[in-house]
Amino acid sequence: MLVVVVIVGSVGGGAVGFEGAVWKVHSGDERVGDILIDEADFPWLSGRFTAGPGFAGVRDLFARELALVEEDDEERWQEWEEAYDEIRRRVSLHAPGGPVPEFLLHIEDDRAWFRWSDEPFDEDMLGG
């Protein structure tokens, strides 16, 4: 068996391999917005967010989720999980090659940052 590992960019910065790529956020068939990648800091990608027609329907979800993250209050962690679960139910993230099964996405104003996996998360790994 031949295993090939490709390392794109570098730990600690640089958007090599990602810069200029456009990732899309959807809610069903409606476009929530586009993310033009301009920074990669493994494992996070970030970029300029341009809202689409579907953003108004999920804007408050992202605002609530981000407010809970920024509180960094252990007692409100369950609230954050519930808020993010609602985002995951309503929104999908699409790489240039198609949808990704797992992601953690934050949107604030004209910026978005996220990490993603091309494999579904194992519920046992998550403690669920």
mmCIF file of C-alpha atoms in Angstrom:
data_model
loop_
_atom_site.group_PDB
_atom_site.id
_atom_site.type_symbol
_atom_site.label_atom_id
_atom_site.label_comp_id
_atom_site.label_asym_id
_atom_site.label_seq_id
_atom_site.Cartn_x
_atom_site.Cartn_y
_atom_site.Cartn_z
ATOM 1 C CA MET A 1 0.000 0.000 0.000
ATOM 2 C CA LEU A 2 1.374 3.381 -1.003
ATOM 3 C CA VAL A 3 0.524 6.291 1.288
ATOM 4 C CA VAL A 4 1.115 9.810 0.037
ATOM 5 C CA VAL A 5 1.043 12.722 2.455
ATOM 6 C CA VAL A 6 0.750 16.219 1.070
ATOM 7 C CA ILE A 7 1.475 19.110 3.409
ATOM 8 C CA VAL A 8 -0.087 22.358 2.294
ATOM 9 C CA GLY A 9 1.165 25.568 3.868
ATOM 10 C CA SER A 10 2.987 25.503 7.141
ATOM 11 C CA VAL A 11 2.158 25.413 10.790
ATOM 12 C CA GLY A 12 2.134 28.941 12.100
ATOM 13 C CA GLY A 13 0.780 30.703 9.065
ATOM 14 C CA GLY A 14 0.750 31.124 5.368
ATOM 15 C CA ALA A 15 -2.118 30.418 3.080
ATOM 16 C CA VAL A 16 -0.177 28.307 0.581
ATOM 17 C CA GLY A 17 -2.592 26.051 -1.266
ATOM 18 C CA PHE A 18 -5.667 27.760 0.134
ATOM 19 C CA GLU A 19 -5.225 31.447 -0.660
ATOM 20 C CA GLY A 20 -7.771 32.660 -3.159
ATOM 21 C CA ALA A 21 -10.010 29.615 -2.807
ATOM 22 C CA VAL A 22 -13.709 30.332 -2.353
ATOM 23 C CA TRP A 23 -15.648 28.208 0.125
ATOM 24 C CA LYS A 24 -19.435 28.444 0.098
ATOM 25 C CA VAL A 25 -21.933 28.382 2.933
ATOM 26 C CA HIS A 26 -25.465 27.165 2.154
ATOM 27 C CA SER A 27 -28.746 26.716 3.965
ATOM 28 C CA GLY A 28 -30.524 24.107 1.909
ATOM 29 C CA ASP A 29 -30.422 25.404 -1.666
ATOM 30 C CA GLU A 30 -30.026 29.022 -0.577
ATOM 31 C CA ARG A 31 -26.593 30.672 -0.585
ATOM 32 C CA VAL A 32 -25.713 32.018 2.861
ATOM 33 C CA GLY A 33 -22.410 33.452 1.677
ATOM 34 C CA ASP A 34 -18.936 32.970 0.275
ATOM 35 C CA ILE A 35 -15.599 32.898 2.085
ATOM 36 C CA LEU A 36 -12.579 34.040 0.084
ATOM 37 C CA ILE A 37 -9.646 32.436 1.902
ATOM 38 C CA ASP A 38 -6.813 34.827 2.687
ATOM 39 C CA GLU A 39 -5.207 33.189 5.714
ATOM 40 C CA ALA A 40 -4.367 29.660 6.848
ATOM 41 C CA ASP A 41 -3.095 28.954 10.338
ATOM 42 C CA PHE A 42 -3.404 25.191 10.682
ATOM 43 C CA PRO A 43 -5.947 23.893 11.485
ATOM 44 C CA TRP A 44 -7.905 27.117 10.846
ATOM 45 C CA LEU A 45 -8.722 28.799 7.545
ATOM 46 C CA SER A 46 -10.096 32.322 7.472
ATOM 47 C CA GLY A 47 -11.154 34.855 4.941
ATOM 48 C CA ARG A 48 -13.428 37.623 3.759
ATOM 49 C CA PHE A 49 -17.107 36.717 4.137
ATOM 50 C CA THR A 50 -19.560 38.045 1.588
ATOM 51 C CA ALA A 51 -23.140 37.524 2.729
ATOM 52 C CA GLY A 52 -25.639 35.993 0.347
ATOM 53 C CA PRO A 53 -29.435 36.104 0.369
ATOM 54 C CA GLY A 54 -29.700 33.347 3.001
ATOM 55 C CA PHE A 55 -27.500 35.018 5.604
ATOM 56 C CA ALA A 56 -30.318 37.023 7.167
ATOM 57 C CA GLY A 57 -31.966 33.745 8.193
ATOM 58 C CA VAL A 58 -28.923 32.521 10.153
ATOM 59 C CA ARG A 59 -27.165 35.762 11.183
ATOM 60 C CA ASP A 60 -28.576 35.639 14.733
ATOM 61 C CA LEU A 61 -27.463 32.008 15.161
ATOM 62 C CA PHE A 62 -23.863 32.918 14.338
ATOM 63 C CA ALA A 63 -23.990 35.996 16.591
ATOM 64 C CA ARG A 64 -25.254 33.922 19.533
ATOM 65 C CA GLU A 65 -22.728 31.137 18.971
ATOM 66 C CA LEU A 66 -19.828 33.595 18.827
ATOM 67 C CA ALA A 67 -21.018 35.475 21.922
ATOM 68 C CA LEU A 68 -21.074 32.194 23.869
ATOM 69 C CA VAL A 69 -17.580 31.252 22.645
ATOM 70 C CA GLU A 70 -16.198 34.630 23.649
ATOM 71 C CA GLU A 71 -17.694 34.337 27.146
ATOM 72 C CA ASP A 72 -15.496 31.277 27.682
ATOM 73 C CA ASP A 73 -17.713 30.221 30.583
ATOM 74 C CA GLU A 74 -17.675 26.499 31.363
ATOM 75 C CA GLU A 75 -21.174 26.726 32.822
ATOM 76 C CA ARG A 76 -22.535 27.878 29.454
ATOM 77 C CA TRP A 77 -20.746 25.230 27.371
ATOM 78 C CA GLN A 78 -23.982 23.256 26.925
ATOM 79 C CA GLU A 79 -25.676 26.399 25.579
ATOM 80 C CA TRP A 80 -22.856 26.802 23.071
ATOM 81 C CA GLU A 81 -23.231 23.165 21.951
ATOM 82 C CA GLU A 82 -26.963 23.654 21.449
ATOM 83 C CA ALA A 83 -26.383 26.886 19.511
ATOM 84 C CA TYR A 84 -23.790 25.250 17.303
ATOM 85 C CA ASP A 85 -25.956 22.166 16.759
ATOM 86 C CA GLU A 86 -28.612 24.505 15.368
ATOM 87 C CA ILE A 87 -26.071 26.040 12.996
ATOM 88 C CA ARG A 88 -25.054 22.550 11.833
ATOM 89 C CA ARG A 89 -28.715 21.652 11.238
ATOM 90 C CA ARG A 90 -29.291 24.772 9.144
ATOM 91 C CA VAL A 91 -25.995 25.346 7.343
ATOM 92 C CA SER A 92 -23.558 23.385 5.177
ATOM 93 C CA LEU A 93 -19.996 24.284 4.226
ATOM 94 C CA HIS A 94 -18.684 23.587 0.738
ATOM 95 C CA ALA A 95 -15.002 23.452 -0.183
ATOM 96 C CA PRO A 96 -14.091 24.206 -3.802
ATOM 97 C CA GLY A 97 -14.430 20.451 -4.462
ATOM 98 C CA GLY A 98 -17.800 20.004 -2.749
ATOM 99 C CA PRO A 99 -19.436 19.771 0.674
ATOM 100 C CA VAL A 100 -17.452 18.835 3.766
ATOM 101 C CA PRO A 101 -19.069 16.507 6.326
ATOM 102 C CA GLU A 102 -17.773 18.232 9.456
ATOM 103 C CA PHE A 103 -16.821 21.806 10.304
ATOM 104 C CA LEU A 104 -16.667 24.455 12.989
ATOM 105 C CA LEU A 105 -17.508 27.833 11.455
ATOM 106 C CA HIS A 106 -17.616 31.318 12.963
ATOM 107 C CA ILE A 107 -18.852 34.411 11.123
ATOM 108 C CA GLU A 108 -18.498 37.974 12.364
ATOM 109 C CA ASP A 109 -19.144 40.978 10.142
ATOM 110 C CA ASP A 110 -17.115 40.471 6.960
ATOM 111 C CA ARG A 111 -14.825 37.755 8.397
ATOM 112 C CA ALA A 112 -15.277 34.014 8.685
ATOM 113 C CA TRP A 113 -12.942 31.416 10.151
ATOM 114 C CA PHE A 114 -13.327 27.678 10.345
ATOM 115 C CA ARG A 115 -11.768 24.273 10.669
ATOM 116 C CA TRP A 116 -13.082 21.275 8.804
ATOM 117 C CA SER A 117 -12.750 17.563 8.267
ATOM 118 C CA ASP A 118 -13.337 15.550 5.135
ATOM 119 C CA GLU A 119 -14.467 12.642 7.334
ATOM 120 C CA PRO A 120 -17.462 12.624 9.696
ATOM 121 C CA PHE A 121 -16.485 12.970 13.330
ATOM 122 C CA ASP A 122 -16.687 9.755 15.323
ATOM 123 C CA GLU A 123 -19.333 10.262 18.033
ATOM 124 C CA ASP A 124 -17.273 8.079 20.406
ATOM 125 C CA MET A 125 -14.371 10.517 20.029
ATOM 126 C CA LEU A 126 -16.684 13.365 20.965
ATOM 127 C CA GLY A 127 -17.912 11.621 24.062
ATOM 128 C CA GLY A 128 -21.419 11.229 22.596
#
